[in-house]
Tab-separated table of C-alpha atoms (C1' of nucleotides) in Angstrom:
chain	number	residue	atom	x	y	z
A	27	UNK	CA	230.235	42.027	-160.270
A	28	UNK	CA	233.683	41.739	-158.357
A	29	UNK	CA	235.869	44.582	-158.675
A	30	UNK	CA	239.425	43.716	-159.959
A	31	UNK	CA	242.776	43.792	-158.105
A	32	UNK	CA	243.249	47.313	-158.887
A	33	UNK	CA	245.461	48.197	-156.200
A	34	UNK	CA	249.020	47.548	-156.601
A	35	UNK	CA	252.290	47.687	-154.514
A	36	UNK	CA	255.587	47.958	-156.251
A	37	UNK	CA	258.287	47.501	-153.880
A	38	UNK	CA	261.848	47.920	-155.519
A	39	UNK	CA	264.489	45.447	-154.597
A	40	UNK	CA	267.453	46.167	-152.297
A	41	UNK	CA	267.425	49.186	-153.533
A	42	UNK	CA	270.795	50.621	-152.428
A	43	UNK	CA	272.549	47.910	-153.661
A	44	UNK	CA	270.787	47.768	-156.666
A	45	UNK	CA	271.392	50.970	-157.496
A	46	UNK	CA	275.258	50.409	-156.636
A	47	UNK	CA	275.440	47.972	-158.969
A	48	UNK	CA	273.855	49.804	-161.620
A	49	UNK	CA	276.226	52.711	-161.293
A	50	UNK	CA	279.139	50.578	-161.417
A	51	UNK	CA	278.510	47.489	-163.107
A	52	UNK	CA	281.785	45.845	-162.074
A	53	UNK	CA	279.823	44.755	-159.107
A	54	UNK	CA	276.674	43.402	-160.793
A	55	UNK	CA	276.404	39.321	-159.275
A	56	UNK	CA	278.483	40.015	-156.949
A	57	UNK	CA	277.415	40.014	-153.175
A	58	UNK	CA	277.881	43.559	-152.030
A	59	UNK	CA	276.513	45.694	-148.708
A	60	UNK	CA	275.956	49.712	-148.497
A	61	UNK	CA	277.658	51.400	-145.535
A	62	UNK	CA	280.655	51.689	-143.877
A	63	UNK	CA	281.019	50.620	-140.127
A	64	UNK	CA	277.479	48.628	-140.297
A	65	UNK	CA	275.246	47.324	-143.109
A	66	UNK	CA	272.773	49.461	-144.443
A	67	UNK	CA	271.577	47.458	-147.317
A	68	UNK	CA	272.606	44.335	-148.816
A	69	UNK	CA	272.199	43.144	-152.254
A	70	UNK	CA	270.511	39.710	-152.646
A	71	UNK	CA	273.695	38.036	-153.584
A	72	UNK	CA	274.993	38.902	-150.302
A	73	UNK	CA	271.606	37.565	-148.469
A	74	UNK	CA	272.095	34.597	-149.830
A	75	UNK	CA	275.087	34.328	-147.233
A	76	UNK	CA	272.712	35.453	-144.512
A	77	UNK	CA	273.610	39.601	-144.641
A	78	UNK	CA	271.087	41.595	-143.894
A	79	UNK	CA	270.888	45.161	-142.562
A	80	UNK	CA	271.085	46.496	-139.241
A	81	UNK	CA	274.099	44.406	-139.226
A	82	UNK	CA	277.347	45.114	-137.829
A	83	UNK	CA	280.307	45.510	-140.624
A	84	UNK	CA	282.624	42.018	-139.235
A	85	UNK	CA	279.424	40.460	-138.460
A	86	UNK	CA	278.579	40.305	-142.064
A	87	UNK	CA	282.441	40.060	-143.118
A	88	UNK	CA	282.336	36.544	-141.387
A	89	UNK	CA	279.241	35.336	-142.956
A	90	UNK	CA	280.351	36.343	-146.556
A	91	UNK	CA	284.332	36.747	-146.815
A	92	UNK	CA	284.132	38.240	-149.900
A	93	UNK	CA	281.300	40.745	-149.596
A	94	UNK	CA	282.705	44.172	-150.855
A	95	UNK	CA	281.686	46.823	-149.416
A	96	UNK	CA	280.684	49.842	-150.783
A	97	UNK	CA	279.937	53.943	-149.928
A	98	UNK	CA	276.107	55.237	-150.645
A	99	UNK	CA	275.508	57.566	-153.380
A	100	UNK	CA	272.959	59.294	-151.776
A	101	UNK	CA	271.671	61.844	-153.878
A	102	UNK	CA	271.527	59.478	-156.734
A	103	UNK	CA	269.005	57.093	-154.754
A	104	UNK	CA	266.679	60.031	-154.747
A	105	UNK	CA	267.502	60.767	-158.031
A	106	UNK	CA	266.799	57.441	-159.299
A	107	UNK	CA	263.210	56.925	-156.983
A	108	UNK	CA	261.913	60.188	-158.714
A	109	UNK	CA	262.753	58.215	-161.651
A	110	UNK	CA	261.026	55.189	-161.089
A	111	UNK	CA	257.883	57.466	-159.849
A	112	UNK	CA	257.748	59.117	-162.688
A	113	UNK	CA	257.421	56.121	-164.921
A	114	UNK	CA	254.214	54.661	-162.402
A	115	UNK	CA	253.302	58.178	-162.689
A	116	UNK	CA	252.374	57.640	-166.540
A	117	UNK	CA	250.293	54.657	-165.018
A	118	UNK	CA	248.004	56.605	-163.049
A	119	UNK	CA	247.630	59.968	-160.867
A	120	UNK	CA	246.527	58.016	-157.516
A	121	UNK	CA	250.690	57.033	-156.309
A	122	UNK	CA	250.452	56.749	-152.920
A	123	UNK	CA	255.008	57.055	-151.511
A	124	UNK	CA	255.547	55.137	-148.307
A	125	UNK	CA	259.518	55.385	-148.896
A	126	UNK	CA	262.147	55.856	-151.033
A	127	UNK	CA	261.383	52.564	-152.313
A	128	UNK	CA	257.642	51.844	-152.409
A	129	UNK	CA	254.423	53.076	-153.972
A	130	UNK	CA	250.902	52.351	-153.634
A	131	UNK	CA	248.952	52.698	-156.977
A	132	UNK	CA	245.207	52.843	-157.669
A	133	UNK	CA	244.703	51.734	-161.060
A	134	UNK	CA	241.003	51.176	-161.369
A	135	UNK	CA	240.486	54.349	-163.952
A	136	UNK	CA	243.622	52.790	-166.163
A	137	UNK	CA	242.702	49.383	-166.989
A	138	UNK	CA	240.537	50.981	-170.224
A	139	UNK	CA	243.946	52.843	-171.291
A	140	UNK	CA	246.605	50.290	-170.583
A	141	UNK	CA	244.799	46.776	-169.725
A	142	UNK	CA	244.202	44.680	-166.916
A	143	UNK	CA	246.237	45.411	-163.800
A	144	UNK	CA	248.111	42.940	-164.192
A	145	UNK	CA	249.132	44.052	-168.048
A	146	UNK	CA	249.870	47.570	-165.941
A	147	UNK	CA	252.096	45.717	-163.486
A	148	UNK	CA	254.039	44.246	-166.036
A	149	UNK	CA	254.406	47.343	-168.165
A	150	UNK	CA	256.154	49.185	-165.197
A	151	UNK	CA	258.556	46.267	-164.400
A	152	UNK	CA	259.385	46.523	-168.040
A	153	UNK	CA	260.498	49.853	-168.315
A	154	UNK	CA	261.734	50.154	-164.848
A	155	UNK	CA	264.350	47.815	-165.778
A	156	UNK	CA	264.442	49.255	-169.840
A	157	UNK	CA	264.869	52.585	-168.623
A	158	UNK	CA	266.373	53.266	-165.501
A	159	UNK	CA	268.233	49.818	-165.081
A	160	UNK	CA	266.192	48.656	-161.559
A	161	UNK	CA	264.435	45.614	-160.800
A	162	UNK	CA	260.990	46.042	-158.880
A	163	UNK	CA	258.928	43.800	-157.651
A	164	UNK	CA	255.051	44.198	-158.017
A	165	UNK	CA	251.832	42.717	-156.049
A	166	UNK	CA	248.213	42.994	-157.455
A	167	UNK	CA	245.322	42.631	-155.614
A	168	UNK	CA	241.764	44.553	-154.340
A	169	UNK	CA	243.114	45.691	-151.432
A	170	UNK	CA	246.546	47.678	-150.099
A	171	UNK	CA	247.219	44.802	-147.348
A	172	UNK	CA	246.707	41.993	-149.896
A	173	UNK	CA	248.580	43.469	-152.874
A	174	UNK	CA	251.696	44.685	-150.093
A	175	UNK	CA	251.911	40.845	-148.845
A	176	UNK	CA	251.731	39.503	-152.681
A	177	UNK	CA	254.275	41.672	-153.367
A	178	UNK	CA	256.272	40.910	-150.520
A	179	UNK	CA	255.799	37.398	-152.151
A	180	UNK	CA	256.691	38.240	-155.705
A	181	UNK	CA	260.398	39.473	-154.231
A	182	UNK	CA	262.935	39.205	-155.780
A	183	UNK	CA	262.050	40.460	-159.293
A	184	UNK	CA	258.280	39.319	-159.968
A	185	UNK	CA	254.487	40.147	-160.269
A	186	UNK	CA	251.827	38.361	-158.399
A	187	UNK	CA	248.355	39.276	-159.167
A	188	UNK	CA	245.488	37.944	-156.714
A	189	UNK	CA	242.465	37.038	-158.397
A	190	UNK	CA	239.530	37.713	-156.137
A	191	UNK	CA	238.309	34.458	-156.171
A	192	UNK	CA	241.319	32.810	-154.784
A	193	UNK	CA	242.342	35.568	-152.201
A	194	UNK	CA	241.665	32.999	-149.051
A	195	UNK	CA	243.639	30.368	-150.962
A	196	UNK	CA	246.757	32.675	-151.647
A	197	UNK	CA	246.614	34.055	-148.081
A	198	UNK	CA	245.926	31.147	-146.224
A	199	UNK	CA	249.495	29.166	-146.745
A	200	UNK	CA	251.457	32.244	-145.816
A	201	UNK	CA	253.279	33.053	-142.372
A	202	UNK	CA	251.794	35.318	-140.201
A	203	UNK	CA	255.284	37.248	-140.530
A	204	UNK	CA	253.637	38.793	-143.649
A	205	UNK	CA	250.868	40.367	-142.378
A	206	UNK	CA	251.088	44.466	-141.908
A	207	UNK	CA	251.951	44.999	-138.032
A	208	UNK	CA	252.484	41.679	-136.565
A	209	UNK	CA	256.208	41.819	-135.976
A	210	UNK	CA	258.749	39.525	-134.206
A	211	UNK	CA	257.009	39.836	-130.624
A	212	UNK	CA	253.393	39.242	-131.935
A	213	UNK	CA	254.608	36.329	-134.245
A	214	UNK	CA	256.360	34.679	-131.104
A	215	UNK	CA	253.338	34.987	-129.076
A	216	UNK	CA	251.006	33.421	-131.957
A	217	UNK	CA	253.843	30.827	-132.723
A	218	UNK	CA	252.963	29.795	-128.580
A	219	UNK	CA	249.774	28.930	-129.338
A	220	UNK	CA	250.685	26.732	-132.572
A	221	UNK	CA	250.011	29.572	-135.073
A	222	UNK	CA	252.180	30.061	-137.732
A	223	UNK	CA	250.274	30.879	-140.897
A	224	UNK	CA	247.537	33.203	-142.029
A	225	UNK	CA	244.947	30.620	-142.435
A	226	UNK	CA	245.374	29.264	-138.849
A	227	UNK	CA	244.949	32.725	-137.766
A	228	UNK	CA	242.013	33.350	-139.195
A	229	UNK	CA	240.346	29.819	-138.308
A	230	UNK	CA	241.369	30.718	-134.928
A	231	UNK	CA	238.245	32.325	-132.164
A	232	UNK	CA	238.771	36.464	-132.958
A	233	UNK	CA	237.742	37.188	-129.537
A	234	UNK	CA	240.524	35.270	-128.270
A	235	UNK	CA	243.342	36.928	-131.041
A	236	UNK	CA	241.823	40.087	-129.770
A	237	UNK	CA	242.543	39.008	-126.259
A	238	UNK	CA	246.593	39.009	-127.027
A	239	UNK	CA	246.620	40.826	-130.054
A	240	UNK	CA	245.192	43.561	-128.635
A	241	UNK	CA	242.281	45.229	-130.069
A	242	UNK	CA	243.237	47.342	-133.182
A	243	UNK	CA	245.448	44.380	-134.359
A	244	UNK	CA	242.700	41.793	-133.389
A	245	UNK	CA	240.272	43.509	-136.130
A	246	UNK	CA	243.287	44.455	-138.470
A	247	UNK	CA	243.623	40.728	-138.812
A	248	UNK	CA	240.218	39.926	-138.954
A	249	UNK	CA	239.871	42.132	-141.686
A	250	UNK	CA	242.272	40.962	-143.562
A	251	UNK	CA	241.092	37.825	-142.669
A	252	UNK	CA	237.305	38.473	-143.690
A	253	UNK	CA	238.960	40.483	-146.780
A	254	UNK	CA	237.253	43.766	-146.006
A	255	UNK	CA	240.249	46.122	-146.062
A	256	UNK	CA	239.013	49.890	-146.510
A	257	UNK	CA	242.217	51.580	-147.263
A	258	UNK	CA	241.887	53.853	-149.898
A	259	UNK	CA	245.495	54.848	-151.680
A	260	UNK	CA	245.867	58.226	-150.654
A	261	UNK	CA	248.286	61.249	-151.934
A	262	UNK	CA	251.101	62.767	-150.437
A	263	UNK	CA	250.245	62.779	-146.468
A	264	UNK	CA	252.603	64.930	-144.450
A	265	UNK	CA	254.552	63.994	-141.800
A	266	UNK	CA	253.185	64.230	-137.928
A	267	UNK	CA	256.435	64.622	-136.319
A	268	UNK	CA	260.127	65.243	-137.174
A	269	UNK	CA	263.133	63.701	-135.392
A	270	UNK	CA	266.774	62.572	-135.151
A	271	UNK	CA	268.760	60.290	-132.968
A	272	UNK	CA	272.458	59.526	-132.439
A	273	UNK	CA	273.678	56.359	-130.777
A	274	UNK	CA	277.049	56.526	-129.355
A	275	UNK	CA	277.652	53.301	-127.293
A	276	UNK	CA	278.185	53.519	-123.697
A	277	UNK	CA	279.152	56.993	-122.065
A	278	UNK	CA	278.146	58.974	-118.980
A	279	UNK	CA	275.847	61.558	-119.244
A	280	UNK	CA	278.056	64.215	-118.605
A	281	UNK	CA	276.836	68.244	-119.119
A	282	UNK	CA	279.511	68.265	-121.703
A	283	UNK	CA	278.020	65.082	-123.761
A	284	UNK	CA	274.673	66.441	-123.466
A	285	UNK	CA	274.961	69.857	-124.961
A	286	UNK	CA	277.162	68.382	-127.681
A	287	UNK	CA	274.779	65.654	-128.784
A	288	UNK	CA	271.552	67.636	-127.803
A	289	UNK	CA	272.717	70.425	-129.412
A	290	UNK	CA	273.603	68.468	-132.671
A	291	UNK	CA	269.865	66.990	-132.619
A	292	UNK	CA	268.176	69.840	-132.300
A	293	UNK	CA	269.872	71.870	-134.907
A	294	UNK	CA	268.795	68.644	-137.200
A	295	UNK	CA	265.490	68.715	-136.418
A	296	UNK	CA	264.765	72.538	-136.270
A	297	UNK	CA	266.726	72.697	-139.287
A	298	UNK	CA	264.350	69.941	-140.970
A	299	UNK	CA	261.387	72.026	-139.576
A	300	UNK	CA	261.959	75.368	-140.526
A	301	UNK	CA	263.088	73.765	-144.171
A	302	UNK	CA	258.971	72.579	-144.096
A	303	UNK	CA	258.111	75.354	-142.907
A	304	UNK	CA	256.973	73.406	-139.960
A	305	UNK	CA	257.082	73.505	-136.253
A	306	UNK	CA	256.026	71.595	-133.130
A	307	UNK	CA	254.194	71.505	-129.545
A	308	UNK	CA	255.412	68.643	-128.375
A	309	UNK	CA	259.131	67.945	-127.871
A	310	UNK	CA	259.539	64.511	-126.830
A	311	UNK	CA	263.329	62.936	-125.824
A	312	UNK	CA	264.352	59.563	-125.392
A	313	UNK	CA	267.019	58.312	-123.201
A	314	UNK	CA	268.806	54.994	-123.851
A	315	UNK	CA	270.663	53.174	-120.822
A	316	UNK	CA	273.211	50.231	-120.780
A	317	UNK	CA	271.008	47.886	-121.407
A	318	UNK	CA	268.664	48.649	-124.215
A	319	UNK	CA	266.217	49.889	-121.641
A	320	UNK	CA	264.942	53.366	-122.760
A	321	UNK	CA	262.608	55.824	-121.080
A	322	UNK	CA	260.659	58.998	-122.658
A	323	UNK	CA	259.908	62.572	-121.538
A	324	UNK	CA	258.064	64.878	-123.069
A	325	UNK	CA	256.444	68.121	-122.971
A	326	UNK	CA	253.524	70.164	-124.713
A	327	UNK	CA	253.605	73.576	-124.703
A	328	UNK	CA	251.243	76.765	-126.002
A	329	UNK	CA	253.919	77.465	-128.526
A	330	UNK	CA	255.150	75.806	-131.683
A	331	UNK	CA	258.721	75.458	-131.593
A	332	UNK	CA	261.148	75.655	-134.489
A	333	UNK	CA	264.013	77.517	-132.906
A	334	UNK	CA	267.462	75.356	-132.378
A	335	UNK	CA	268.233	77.347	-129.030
A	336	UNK	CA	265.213	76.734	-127.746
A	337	UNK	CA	264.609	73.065	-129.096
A	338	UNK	CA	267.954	72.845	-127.580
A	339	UNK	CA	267.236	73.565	-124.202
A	340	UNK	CA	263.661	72.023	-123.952
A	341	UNK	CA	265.810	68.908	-124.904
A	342	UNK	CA	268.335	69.391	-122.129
A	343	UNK	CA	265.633	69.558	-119.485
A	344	UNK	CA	263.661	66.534	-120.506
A	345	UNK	CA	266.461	64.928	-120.789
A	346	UNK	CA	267.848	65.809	-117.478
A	347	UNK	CA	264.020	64.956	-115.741
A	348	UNK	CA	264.793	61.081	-117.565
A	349	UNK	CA	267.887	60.681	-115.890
A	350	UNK	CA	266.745	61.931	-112.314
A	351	UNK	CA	263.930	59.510	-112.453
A	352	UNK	CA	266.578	56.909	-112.601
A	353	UNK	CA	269.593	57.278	-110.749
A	354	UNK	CA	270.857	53.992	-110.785
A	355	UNK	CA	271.467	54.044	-114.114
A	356	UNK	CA	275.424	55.201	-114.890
A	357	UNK	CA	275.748	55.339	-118.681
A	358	UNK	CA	273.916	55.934	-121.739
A	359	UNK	CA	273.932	54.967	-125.152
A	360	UNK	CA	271.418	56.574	-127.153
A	361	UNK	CA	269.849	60.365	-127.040
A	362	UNK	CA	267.173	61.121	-129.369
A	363	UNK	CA	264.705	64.003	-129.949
A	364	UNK	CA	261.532	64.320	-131.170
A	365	UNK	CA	259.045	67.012	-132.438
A	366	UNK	CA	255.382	66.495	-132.797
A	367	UNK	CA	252.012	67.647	-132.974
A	368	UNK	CA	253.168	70.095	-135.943
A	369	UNK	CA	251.612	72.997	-137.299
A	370	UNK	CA	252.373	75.040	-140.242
A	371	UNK	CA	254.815	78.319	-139.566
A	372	UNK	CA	254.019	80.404	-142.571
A	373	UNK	CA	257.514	82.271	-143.906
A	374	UNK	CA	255.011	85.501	-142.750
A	375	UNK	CA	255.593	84.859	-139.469
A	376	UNK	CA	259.188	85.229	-139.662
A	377	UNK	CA	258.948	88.876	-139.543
A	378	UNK	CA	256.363	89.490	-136.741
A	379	UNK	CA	257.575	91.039	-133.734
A	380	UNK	CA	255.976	87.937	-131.540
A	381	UNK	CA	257.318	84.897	-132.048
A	382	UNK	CA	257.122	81.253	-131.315
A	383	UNK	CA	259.020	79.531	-128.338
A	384	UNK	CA	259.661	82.946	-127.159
A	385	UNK	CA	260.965	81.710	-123.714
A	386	UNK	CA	264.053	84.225	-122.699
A	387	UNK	CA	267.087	83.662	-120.822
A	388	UNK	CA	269.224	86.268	-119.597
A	389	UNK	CA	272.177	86.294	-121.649
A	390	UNK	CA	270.218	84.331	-124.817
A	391	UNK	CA	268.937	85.572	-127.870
A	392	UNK	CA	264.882	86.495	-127.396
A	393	UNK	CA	262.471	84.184	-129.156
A	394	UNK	CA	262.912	86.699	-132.714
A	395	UNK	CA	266.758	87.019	-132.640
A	396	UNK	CA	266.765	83.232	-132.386
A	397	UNK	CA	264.727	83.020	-135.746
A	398	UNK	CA	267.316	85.065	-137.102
A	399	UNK	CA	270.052	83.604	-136.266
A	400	UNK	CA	268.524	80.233	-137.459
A	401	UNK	CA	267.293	81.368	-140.795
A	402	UNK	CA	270.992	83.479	-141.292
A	403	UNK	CA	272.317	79.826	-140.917
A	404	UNK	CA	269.880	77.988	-143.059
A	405	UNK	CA	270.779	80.458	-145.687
A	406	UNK	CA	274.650	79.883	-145.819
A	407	UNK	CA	274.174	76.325	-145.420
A	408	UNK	CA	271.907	75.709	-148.568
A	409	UNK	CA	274.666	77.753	-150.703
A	410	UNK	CA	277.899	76.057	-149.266
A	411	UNK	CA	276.675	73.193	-147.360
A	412	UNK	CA	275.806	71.930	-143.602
A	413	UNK	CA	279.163	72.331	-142.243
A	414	UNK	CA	279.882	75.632	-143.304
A	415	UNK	CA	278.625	77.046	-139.956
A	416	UNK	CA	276.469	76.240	-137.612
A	417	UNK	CA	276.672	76.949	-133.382
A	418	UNK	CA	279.830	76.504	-131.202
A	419	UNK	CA	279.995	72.835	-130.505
A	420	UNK	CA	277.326	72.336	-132.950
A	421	UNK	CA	278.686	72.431	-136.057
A	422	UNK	CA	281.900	70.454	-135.029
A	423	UNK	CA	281.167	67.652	-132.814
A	424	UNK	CA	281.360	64.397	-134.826
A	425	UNK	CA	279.150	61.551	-132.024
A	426	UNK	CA	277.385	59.014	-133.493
A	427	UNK	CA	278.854	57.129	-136.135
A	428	UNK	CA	276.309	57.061	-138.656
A	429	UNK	CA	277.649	60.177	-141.410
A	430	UNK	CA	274.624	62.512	-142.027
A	431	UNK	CA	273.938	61.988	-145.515
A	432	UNK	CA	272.544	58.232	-144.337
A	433	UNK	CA	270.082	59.316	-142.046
A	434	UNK	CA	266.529	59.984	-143.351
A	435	UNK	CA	267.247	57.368	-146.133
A	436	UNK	CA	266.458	53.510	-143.908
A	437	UNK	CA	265.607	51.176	-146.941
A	438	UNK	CA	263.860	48.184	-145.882
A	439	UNK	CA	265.062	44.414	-145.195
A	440	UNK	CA	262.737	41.831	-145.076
B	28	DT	C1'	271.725	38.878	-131.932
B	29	DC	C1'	275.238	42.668	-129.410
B	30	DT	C1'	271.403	46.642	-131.850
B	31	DG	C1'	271.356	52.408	-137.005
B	32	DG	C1'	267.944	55.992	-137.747
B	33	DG	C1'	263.290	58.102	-138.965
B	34	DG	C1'	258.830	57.443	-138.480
B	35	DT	C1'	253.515	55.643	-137.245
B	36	DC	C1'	249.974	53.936	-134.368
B	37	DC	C1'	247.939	52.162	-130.120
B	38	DT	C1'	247.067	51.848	-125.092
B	39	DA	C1'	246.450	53.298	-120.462
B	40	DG	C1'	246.284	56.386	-116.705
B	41	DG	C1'	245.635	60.948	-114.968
B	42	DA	C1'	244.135	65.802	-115.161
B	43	DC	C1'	240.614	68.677	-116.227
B	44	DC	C1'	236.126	70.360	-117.819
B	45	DC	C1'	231.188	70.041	-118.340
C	18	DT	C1'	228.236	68.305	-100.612
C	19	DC	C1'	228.871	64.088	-102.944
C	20	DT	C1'	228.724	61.237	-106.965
C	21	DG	C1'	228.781	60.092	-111.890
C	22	DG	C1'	229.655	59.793	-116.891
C	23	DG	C1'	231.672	61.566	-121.156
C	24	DG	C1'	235.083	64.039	-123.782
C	25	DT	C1'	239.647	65.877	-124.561
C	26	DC	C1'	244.367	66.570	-123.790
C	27	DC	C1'	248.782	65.183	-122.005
C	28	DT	C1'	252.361	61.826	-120.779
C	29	DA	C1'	254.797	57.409	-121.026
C	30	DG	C1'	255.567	53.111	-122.936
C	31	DG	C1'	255.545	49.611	-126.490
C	32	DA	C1'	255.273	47.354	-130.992
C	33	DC	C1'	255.997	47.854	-135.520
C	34	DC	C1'	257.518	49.402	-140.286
C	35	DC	C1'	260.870	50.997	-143.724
DNA sequence: TCTGGGGTCCTAGGACCC
DNA sequence: TCTGGGGTCCTAGGACCC
């Protein structure tokens, strides 16, 4: 007996603007984009005019004259998510959050309470929209790839369900575009070779897609292809490394740019840590030149690190080693920084004598005054907010254009 | 198409150990 | 002394996703 397409994908739909136009309803059917300098999100009235996200402000402004745009209200995105959790939550226990925007759900031990999954899909869409005022769009199917791409295909504001018995006929008419992890490079290498939809990939030799797919993409595909997709939904996973970047079109790398924009990263990301009680071996930094071209550094060390100072200063050197290795390169544009390989920094710790990173400079806090300092700051911030204080040159230095409060928060754009 | 920010996963080479 | 294979960790780059 076949199992049914108990695994379902509710993606909700340009979700910033959606929830902009629930909050002020003046701009319901009207085309409207989320952000200020660029476009963050874009409601579907505005896509209609060929805005999309990632896009620059008077890019968009020419495309669609009268787009309006509008400021995010952050905190009520998350509010509004936990929300629309909450109601699949009543669905079943196994939610499996990608994003702010999109759940996996097992239903296979709910179909006795609540009907078929496709009854279930239909139920949440109902009082998604009843109740909290969003549209979402669902896909059913046995597996998390298939019931991701037939959602992908119910958008805007539908339910597809994918019978078992007509899984190759749903998947074969669809572009290759839709399958998890082949993006706009692998797509232009399969459109090369005259491949443009799932069915001609999978009628096509796998030894040779595994030739230019590359091998863990080769089987994904044929997998998907052959319908034996594993994926269980799975709770809550943590994250495996924490990070922040700041663009800031072209500039040269002066000492004075670098310890302002370092320095601003690193108190972002050690702030983000120590608020998970989290911290990191490996610091990783990328540089971005001129020309899109970016390089990496990185470093492992012994000890976690969770420290701004130190974070900081790892930062500066790796960053500094990037910039050696290419000297004919004048400006940058980019700095990020990344912490990985995490381990868990129990509050406990916080008042041992030894501590992590506990790399001293003359003249600089030791490894313990450092935590101090940091968790001193933490403290004022959460009762009177980020800017309140924070280090010399820190706390002040406005690069990047992007305000804080829309970082951490990408919604997607298909 | 002039490009924002936070992540994941994979590959390949080299170092190092057994 | 030389050679070899396997495993693990680190580093750098790239593609992709939301």
């Amino acid at each position: 007996m076949e199992p049914g397409p108990n695994i379902l994908h509710a993606d909700l739909d340009a979700f910033y603007a959606s929830v902009e136009q629930l909050l002020d309803p003046s701009l319901r059917g009207r085309p409207i984009a989320v952000g200020g300098g660029g476009v963050l999100a874009a409601s579907y009235e505005a896509r209609a005019f060929g805005v999309h996200g990632a896009m620059s402000g008077w890019r968009a402004k020419q495309l669609c004259p009268d787009l309006i745009f509008v400021g995010g209200h952050f905190s009520e995105y998350q509010r509004l998510s936990d929300l629309v959790m909450g109601v699949i939550g009543d669905f079943t226990p196994l939610v499996q959050r990608i994003s702010i925007d999109e759940a996996f759900l097992d239903v296979s031990g709910s179909t006795h309470l609540f009907g078929s999954p496709g009854a279930i899909g239909a139920a949440i869409r109902r009082r998604v929209r009843e109740e909290i005022g969003l549209p979402v769009s669902i896909g059913a199917a046995r597996t998390k790839h298939l019931a991701k791409i037939a959602s992908q295909v119910a958008k805007p504001n539908g339910l597809v369900v994918v019978e078992p018995a007509r899984e190759l006929e749903f998947l074969h008419p669809l572009p290759v575009g839709l399958v998890w992890g082949i993006g706009p490079v692998t797509q232009q290498r399969l459109a090369d070779r005259g491949i443009y939809t799932i069915g001609q990939l999978a009628s096509s030799p796998s030894d040779s897609l595994e030739h230019f797919l590359g091998r863990a993409l080769g089987s994904k595909v044929g997998a998907l292809a052959a319908n034996v997709d594993h994926r269980r939904v799975q709770q809550n996973a943590r994250a495996g490394s924490v990070g922040a970047q700041s663009a800031f079109g072209k500039k040269f790398p002066t000492d004075e740019l670098l310890r302002a924009v370092l320095g601003h990263l690193a108190d972002r990301v050690a702030g983000r840590l120590r608020a998970k009680h989290r911290a990191g071996r490996t610091v990783t930094v990328r540089v971005r030149f001129a020309g899109m071209k970016s390089v990496t550094r990185s470093i492992t060390r012994g000890e976690p690190v969770a420290t701004t100072l130190t974070l900081t200063e790892t930062a500066h050197e790796l960053v500094q080693r990037a910039l050696n290795a290419h000297p004919s390169e004048a400006t940058i544009s980019l700095l990020a920084i990344s912490v990985s390989n995490l381990v868990d920094q129990p509050v406990l710790q916080l008042e041992l004598p030894i501590l992590p990173d506990e790399a001293v400079r003359p003249g600089s806090p030791t490894g313990s005054a450092r935590w101090a300092v940091d968790h001193s700051i933490d403290a004022v911030r959460r009762k009177f907010g980020r800017t309140a204080v924070g280090y010399a040159g820190v706390a002040l230095s406005e690069h990047g254009s992007v305000p804080d409060e829309f970082r951490e928060l990408a919604e997607h754009e298909l």
